[in-house]
Amino acid sequence: NYGGKVVWTTCSAVTGQGIDDLLEAILLVAEMKDLKAKKDIPGTGVVIEAKKDSKKGTLATLLLREGNLSKGDAVVCGATFGKIRMMEDARGKRLKELFPSEVAVIYGLDQVPREGDILNKVDNEKTAKQISSERKTIRQERERFVNRTTLNNLFMKIKQKGIADIKLIVKA
């Protein structure tokens, strides 16, 4: 508004005022800078949230970074793997294909992935299973060597080192 390189608009998420102007500004900047995601490569995305549903099985909300995903594709997601059985958008509409910067809920993974895990499209389910098993062993070895503090460990450390102050983060 006052000149410069940064585009800004006045908007409110609470009232919804100016959202159209914000979207228009984003599209304008993307067009001016020629920002485009690659569509002709294997899909990669990030898991936003994941859970296990008793009726539908494992589901993960995914933000696709680049490439595309289709129903039936074999994927590896962190230490889990699977074949995409179904994809739904935020409104519950079934999707056949997912493109860059789109968000969808995918079904078909063997276990619940962690939030932030990277999902990669692979050639077949055999490759996915192999990569997944390698990642599981690496994750287990890494967790085995991490020193976890428990209540018993904490009291032993206090007695041994004579600690007077304990720094805590309470999540409540």
PDB file of C-alpha atoms in Angstrom:
ATOM      1  CA  ASN A   1       0.000   0.000   0.000  1.00  0.00           C
ATOM      2  CA  TYR A   2       2.911   2.369   0.727  1.00  0.00           C
ATOM      3  CA  GLY A   3       5.113   0.970  -2.026  1.00  0.00           C
ATOM      4  CA  GLY A   4       7.696  -1.745  -1.713  1.00  0.00           C
ATOM      5  CA  LYS A   5       7.935  -5.401  -2.584  1.00  0.00           C
ATOM      6  CA  VAL A   6       5.481  -6.889  -0.081  1.00  0.00           C
ATOM      7  CA  VAL A   7       1.819  -7.011  -1.047  1.00  0.00           C
ATOM      8  CA  TRP A   8      -0.637  -6.639   1.820  1.00  0.00           C
ATOM      9  CA  THR A   9      -4.374  -6.469   2.272  1.00  0.00           C
ATOM     10  CA  THR A  10      -6.662  -5.761   5.176  1.00  0.00           C
ATOM     11  CA  CYS A  11      -8.641  -8.840   6.120  1.00  0.00           C
ATOM     12  CA  SER A  12     -10.275 -10.568   9.067  1.00  0.00           C
ATOM     13  CA  ALA A  13     -10.628 -14.296   9.576  1.00  0.00           C
ATOM     14  CA  VAL A  14     -13.310 -13.671  12.208  1.00  0.00           C
ATOM     15  CA  THR A  15     -15.669 -11.548  10.113  1.00  0.00           C
ATOM     16  CA  GLY A  16     -14.546 -12.737   6.677  1.00  0.00           C
ATOM     17  CA  GLN A  17     -13.984  -9.162   5.522  1.00  0.00           C
ATOM     18  CA  GLY A  18     -11.262  -8.827   2.859  1.00  0.00           C
ATOM     19  CA  ILE A  19     -10.731 -12.565   2.265  1.00  0.00           C
ATOM     20  CA  ASP A  20     -11.557 -12.175  -1.431  1.00  0.00           C
ATOM     21  CA  ASP A  21      -8.968  -9.387  -1.685  1.00  0.00           C
ATOM     22  CA  LEU A  22      -6.386 -11.602   0.027  1.00  0.00           C
ATOM     23  CA  LEU A  23      -7.008 -14.498  -2.363  1.00  0.00           C
ATOM     24  CA  GLU A  24      -6.822 -12.120  -5.319  1.00  0.00           C
ATOM     25  CA  ALA A  25      -3.485 -10.724  -4.056  1.00  0.00           C
ATOM     26  CA  ILE A  26      -2.070 -14.254  -3.628  1.00  0.00           C
ATOM     27  CA  LEU A  27      -3.080 -15.187  -7.186  1.00  0.00           C
ATOM     28  CA  LEU A  28      -1.611 -11.938  -8.520  1.00  0.00           C
ATOM     29  CA  VAL A  29       1.768 -12.515  -6.840  1.00  0.00           C
ATOM     30  CA  ALA A  30       1.827 -16.154  -7.955  1.00  0.00           C
ATOM     31  CA  GLU A  31       1.142 -15.082 -11.536  1.00  0.00           C
ATOM     32  CA  MET A  32       3.736 -12.282 -11.482  1.00  0.00           C
ATOM     33  CA  LYS A  33       6.467 -14.510 -10.012  1.00  0.00           C
ATOM     34  CA  ASP A  34       5.385 -17.452 -12.191  1.00  0.00           C
ATOM     35  CA  LEU A  35       5.059 -19.784  -9.182  1.00  0.00           C
ATOM     36  CA  LYS A  36       4.094 -23.265 -10.306  1.00  0.00           C
ATOM     37  CA  ALA A  37       4.455 -26.665  -8.708  1.00  0.00           C
ATOM     38  CA  LYS A  38       5.795 -29.631 -10.636  1.00  0.00           C
ATOM     39  CA  LYS A  39       2.971 -31.979 -11.660  1.00  0.00           C
ATOM     40  CA  ASP A  40       4.832 -34.570 -13.732  1.00  0.00           C
ATOM     41  CA  ILE A  41       6.885 -36.063 -10.873  1.00  0.00           C
ATOM     42  CA  PRO A  42       5.941 -38.607  -8.163  1.00  0.00           C
ATOM     43  CA  GLY A  43       3.813 -36.991  -5.478  1.00  0.00           C
ATOM     44  CA  THR A  44       5.239 -35.852  -2.152  1.00  0.00           C
ATOM     45  CA  GLY A  45       3.269 -34.366   0.699  1.00  0.00           C
ATOM     46  CA  VAL A  46       3.150 -33.709   4.433  1.00  0.00           C
ATOM     47  CA  VAL A  47       0.818 -35.331   6.957  1.00  0.00           C
ATOM     48  CA  ILE A  48      -1.101 -32.641   8.816  1.00  0.00           C
ATOM     49  CA  GLU A  49      -3.015 -35.001  11.112  1.00  0.00           C
ATOM     50  CA  ALA A  50      -3.695 -38.723  11.307  1.00  0.00           C
ATOM     51  CA  LYS A  51      -5.946 -41.055  13.263  1.00  0.00           C
ATOM     52  CA  LYS A  52      -7.473 -44.506  13.253  1.00  0.00           C
ATOM     53  CA  ASP A  53     -11.210 -44.774  12.635  1.00  0.00           C
ATOM     54  CA  SER A  54     -12.973 -47.949  13.722  1.00  0.00           C
ATOM     55  CA  LYS A  55     -15.116 -48.047  10.566  1.00  0.00           C
ATOM     56  CA  LYS A  56     -12.888 -46.505   7.883  1.00  0.00           C
ATOM     57  CA  GLY A  57      -9.452 -47.638   9.076  1.00  0.00           C
ATOM     58  CA  THR A  58      -6.361 -45.455   9.097  1.00  0.00           C
ATOM     59  CA  LEU A  59      -6.846 -41.978   7.702  1.00  0.00           C
ATOM     60  CA  ALA A  60      -4.345 -39.179   7.249  1.00  0.00           C
ATOM     61  CA  THR A  61      -4.939 -35.571   6.252  1.00  0.00           C
ATOM     62  CA  LEU A  62      -2.316 -34.690   3.672  1.00  0.00           C
ATOM     63  CA  LEU A  63      -1.070 -31.478   2.061  1.00  0.00           C
ATOM     64  CA  LEU A  64       0.432 -32.347  -1.322  1.00  0.00           C
ATOM     65  CA  ARG A  65       3.614 -30.372  -2.039  1.00  0.00           C
ATOM     66  CA  GLU A  66       4.387 -31.449  -5.592  1.00  0.00           C
ATOM     67  CA  GLY A  67       3.479 -34.078  -8.129  1.00  0.00           C
ATOM     68  CA  ASN A  68       0.118 -35.813  -8.062  1.00  0.00           C
ATOM     69  CA  LEU A  69      -1.533 -38.739  -6.314  1.00  0.00           C
ATOM     70  CA  SER A  70      -4.259 -41.004  -7.623  1.00  0.00           C
ATOM     71  CA  LYS A  71      -6.476 -43.673  -6.144  1.00  0.00           C
ATOM     72  CA  GLY A  72      -4.546 -46.968  -6.134  1.00  0.00           C
ATOM     73  CA  ASP A  73      -1.058 -45.438  -5.854  1.00  0.00           C
ATOM     74  CA  ALA A  74       1.454 -47.142  -3.546  1.00  0.00           C
ATOM     75  CA  VAL A  75       2.839 -44.738  -0.942  1.00  0.00           C
ATOM     76  CA  VAL A  76       5.340 -44.618   1.909  1.00  0.00           C
ATOM     77  CA  CYS A  77       4.585 -42.268   4.783  1.00  0.00           C
ATOM     78  CA  GLY A  78       7.303 -42.112   7.415  1.00  0.00           C
ATOM     79  CA  ALA A  79       7.545 -45.684   8.738  1.00  0.00           C
ATOM     80  CA  THR A  80       4.158 -46.725   7.350  1.00  0.00           C
ATOM     81  CA  PHE A  81       3.083 -47.789   3.879  1.00  0.00           C
ATOM     82  CA  GLY A  82      -0.040 -48.613   1.946  1.00  0.00           C
ATOM     83  CA  LYS A  83      -2.077 -48.263  -1.186  1.00  0.00           C
ATOM     84  CA  ILE A  84      -4.463 -45.330  -1.481  1.00  0.00           C
ATOM     85  CA  ARG A  85      -7.973 -46.825  -1.292  1.00  0.00           C
ATOM     86  CA  MET A  86      -9.856 -43.540  -1.227  1.00  0.00           C
ATOM     87  CA  MET A  87      -9.301 -39.767  -1.082  1.00  0.00           C
ATOM     88  CA  GLU A  88     -11.726 -37.121   0.188  1.00  0.00           C
ATOM     89  CA  ASP A  89     -11.543 -33.351   0.235  1.00  0.00           C
ATOM     90  CA  ALA A  90     -12.492 -31.204   3.249  1.00  0.00           C
ATOM     91  CA  ARG A  91     -16.191 -31.417   2.390  1.00  0.00           C
ATOM     92  CA  GLY A  92     -16.189 -35.221   2.149  1.00  0.00           C
ATOM     93  CA  LYS A  93     -16.320 -35.315  -1.665  1.00  0.00           C
ATOM     94  CA  ARG A  94     -14.395 -38.263  -3.130  1.00  0.00           C
ATOM     95  CA  LEU A  95     -11.411 -37.415  -5.301  1.00  0.00           C
ATOM     96  CA  LYS A  96      -9.836 -39.490  -8.048  1.00  0.00           C
ATOM     97  CA  GLU A  97      -6.666 -37.409  -8.258  1.00  0.00           C
ATOM     98  CA  LEU A  98      -4.862 -34.935  -5.988  1.00  0.00           C
ATOM     99  CA  PHE A  99      -2.742 -32.064  -7.325  1.00  0.00           C
ATOM    100  CA  PRO A 100      -0.092 -29.776  -5.724  1.00  0.00           C
ATOM    101  CA  SER A 101      -1.200 -27.528  -2.833  1.00  0.00           C
ATOM    102  CA  GLU A 102      -4.429 -29.481  -2.343  1.00  0.00           C
ATOM    103  CA  VAL A 103      -5.449 -31.014   0.970  1.00  0.00           C
ATOM    104  CA  ALA A 104      -7.182 -34.382   1.205  1.00  0.00           C
ATOM    105  CA  VAL A 105      -7.881 -37.186   3.622  1.00  0.00           C
ATOM    106  CA  ILE A 106      -6.367 -40.427   2.356  1.00  0.00           C
ATOM    107  CA  TYR A 107      -7.326 -43.955   3.387  1.00  0.00           C
ATOM    108  CA  GLY A 108      -5.306 -47.155   3.055  1.00  0.00           C
ATOM    109  CA  LEU A 109      -2.168 -46.885   5.194  1.00  0.00           C
ATOM    110  CA  ASP A 110      -1.272 -49.903   7.345  1.00  0.00           C
ATOM    111  CA  GLN A 111      -0.616 -47.881  10.527  1.00  0.00           C
ATOM    112  CA  VAL A 112      -1.228 -44.359  11.802  1.00  0.00           C
ATOM    113  CA  PRO A 113       1.625 -42.073  10.656  1.00  0.00           C
ATOM    114  CA  ARG A 114       3.016 -39.245  12.777  1.00  0.00           C
ATOM    115  CA  GLU A 115       2.084 -35.635  12.118  1.00  0.00           C
ATOM    116  CA  GLY A 116       4.758 -34.042   9.959  1.00  0.00           C
ATOM    117  CA  ASP A 117       5.772 -37.304   8.260  1.00  0.00           C
ATOM    118  CA  ILE A 118       6.589 -37.010   4.576  1.00  0.00           C
ATOM    119  CA  LEU A 119       4.468 -39.066   2.179  1.00  0.00           C
ATOM    120  CA  ASN A 120       6.156 -40.289  -1.016  1.00  0.00           C
ATOM    121  CA  LYS A 121       4.626 -42.046  -4.016  1.00  0.00           C
ATOM    122  CA  VAL A 122       6.548 -45.192  -5.032  1.00  0.00           C
ATOM    123  CA  ASP A 123       6.393 -47.610  -7.952  1.00  0.00           C
ATOM    124  CA  ASN A 124       4.728 -50.574  -6.238  1.00  0.00           C
ATOM    125  CA  GLU A 125       3.597 -51.911  -2.891  1.00  0.00           C
ATOM    126  CA  LYS A 126       6.620 -54.216  -2.547  1.00  0.00           C
ATOM    127  CA  THR A 127       9.002 -51.243  -2.705  1.00  0.00           C
ATOM    128  CA  ALA A 128       6.815 -49.344  -0.247  1.00  0.00           C
ATOM    129  CA  LYS A 129       6.905 -52.228   2.237  1.00  0.00           C
ATOM    130  CA  GLN A 130      10.690 -52.511   1.969  1.00  0.00           C
ATOM    131  CA  ILE A 131      11.279 -48.775   2.529  1.00  0.00           C
ATOM    132  CA  SER A 132       8.815 -48.794   5.418  1.00  0.00           C
ATOM    133  CA  SER A 133      10.541 -51.678   7.207  1.00  0.00           C
ATOM    134  CA  GLU A 134      13.940 -49.969   6.848  1.00  0.00           C
ATOM    135  CA  ARG A 135      12.545 -46.745   8.300  1.00  0.00           C
ATOM    136  CA  LYS A 136      10.940 -48.643  11.206  1.00  0.00           C
ATOM    137  CA  THR A 137      14.242 -50.239  12.203  1.00  0.00           C
ATOM    138  CA  ILE A 138      16.046 -46.890  11.985  1.00  0.00           C
ATOM    139  CA  ARG A 139      13.336 -45.226  14.106  1.00  0.00           C
ATOM    140  CA  GLN A 140      13.465 -48.015  16.724  1.00  0.00           C
ATOM    141  CA  GLU A 141      17.259 -47.821  17.004  1.00  0.00           C
ATOM    142  CA  ARG A 142      17.123 -44.051  17.339  1.00  0.00           C
ATOM    143  CA  GLU A 143      14.466 -44.227  20.077  1.00  0.00           C
ATOM    144  CA  ARG A 144      16.423 -46.892  21.981  1.00  0.00           C
ATOM    145  CA  PHE A 145      19.385 -44.543  22.486  1.00  0.00           C
ATOM    146  CA  VAL A 146      17.349 -41.504  23.510  1.00  0.00           C
ATOM    147  CA  ASN A 147      17.463 -40.895  27.270  1.00  0.00           C
ATOM    148  CA  ARG A 148      13.919 -40.483  28.495  1.00  0.00           C
ATOM    149  CA  THR A 149      13.248 -38.848  31.835  1.00  0.00           C
ATOM    150  CA  THR A 150      10.689 -40.609  33.989  1.00  0.00           C
ATOM    151  CA  LEU A 151       9.658 -39.896  37.570  1.00  0.00           C
ATOM    152  CA  ASN A 152      12.036 -42.565  38.888  1.00  0.00           C
ATOM    153  CA  ASN A 153      14.931 -41.197  36.828  1.00  0.00           C
ATOM    154  CA  LEU A 154      14.118 -37.662  37.905  1.00  0.00           C
ATOM    155  CA  PHE A 155      14.259 -38.447  41.623  1.00  0.00           C
ATOM    156  CA  MET A 156      17.529 -40.358  41.169  1.00  0.00           C
ATOM    157  CA  LYS A 157      19.085 -37.399  39.316  1.00  0.00           C
ATOM    158  CA  ILE A 158      17.940 -34.990  42.046  1.00  0.00           C
ATOM    159  CA  LYS A 159      19.556 -37.146  44.773  1.00  0.00           C
ATOM    160  CA  GLN A 160      22.800 -37.686  42.834  1.00  0.00           C
ATOM    161  CA  LYS A 161      23.362 -34.131  41.633  1.00  0.00           C
ATOM    162  CA  GLY A 162      21.706 -32.241  44.501  1.00  0.00           C
ATOM    163  CA  ILE A 163      19.482 -30.244  42.167  1.00  0.00           C
ATOM    164  CA  ALA A 164      17.460 -27.536  43.936  1.00  0.00           C
ATOM    165  CA  ASP A 165      15.449 -26.177  40.989  1.00  0.00           C
ATOM    166  CA  ILE A 166      13.537 -28.239  38.445  1.00  0.00           C
ATOM    167  CA  LYS A 167      12.442 -26.655  35.187  1.00  0.00           C
ATOM    168  CA  LEU A 168       9.074 -28.055  34.056  1.00  0.00           C
ATOM    169  CA  ILE A 169       6.707 -27.511  31.194  1.00  0.00           C
ATOM    170  CA  VAL A 170       3.156 -28.331  32.241  1.00  0.00           C
ATOM    171  CA  LYS A 171       0.666 -29.101  29.513  1.00  0.00           C
ATOM    172  CA  ALA A 172      -2.819 -28.762  30.947  1.00  0.00           C
TER     173      ALA A 172
END
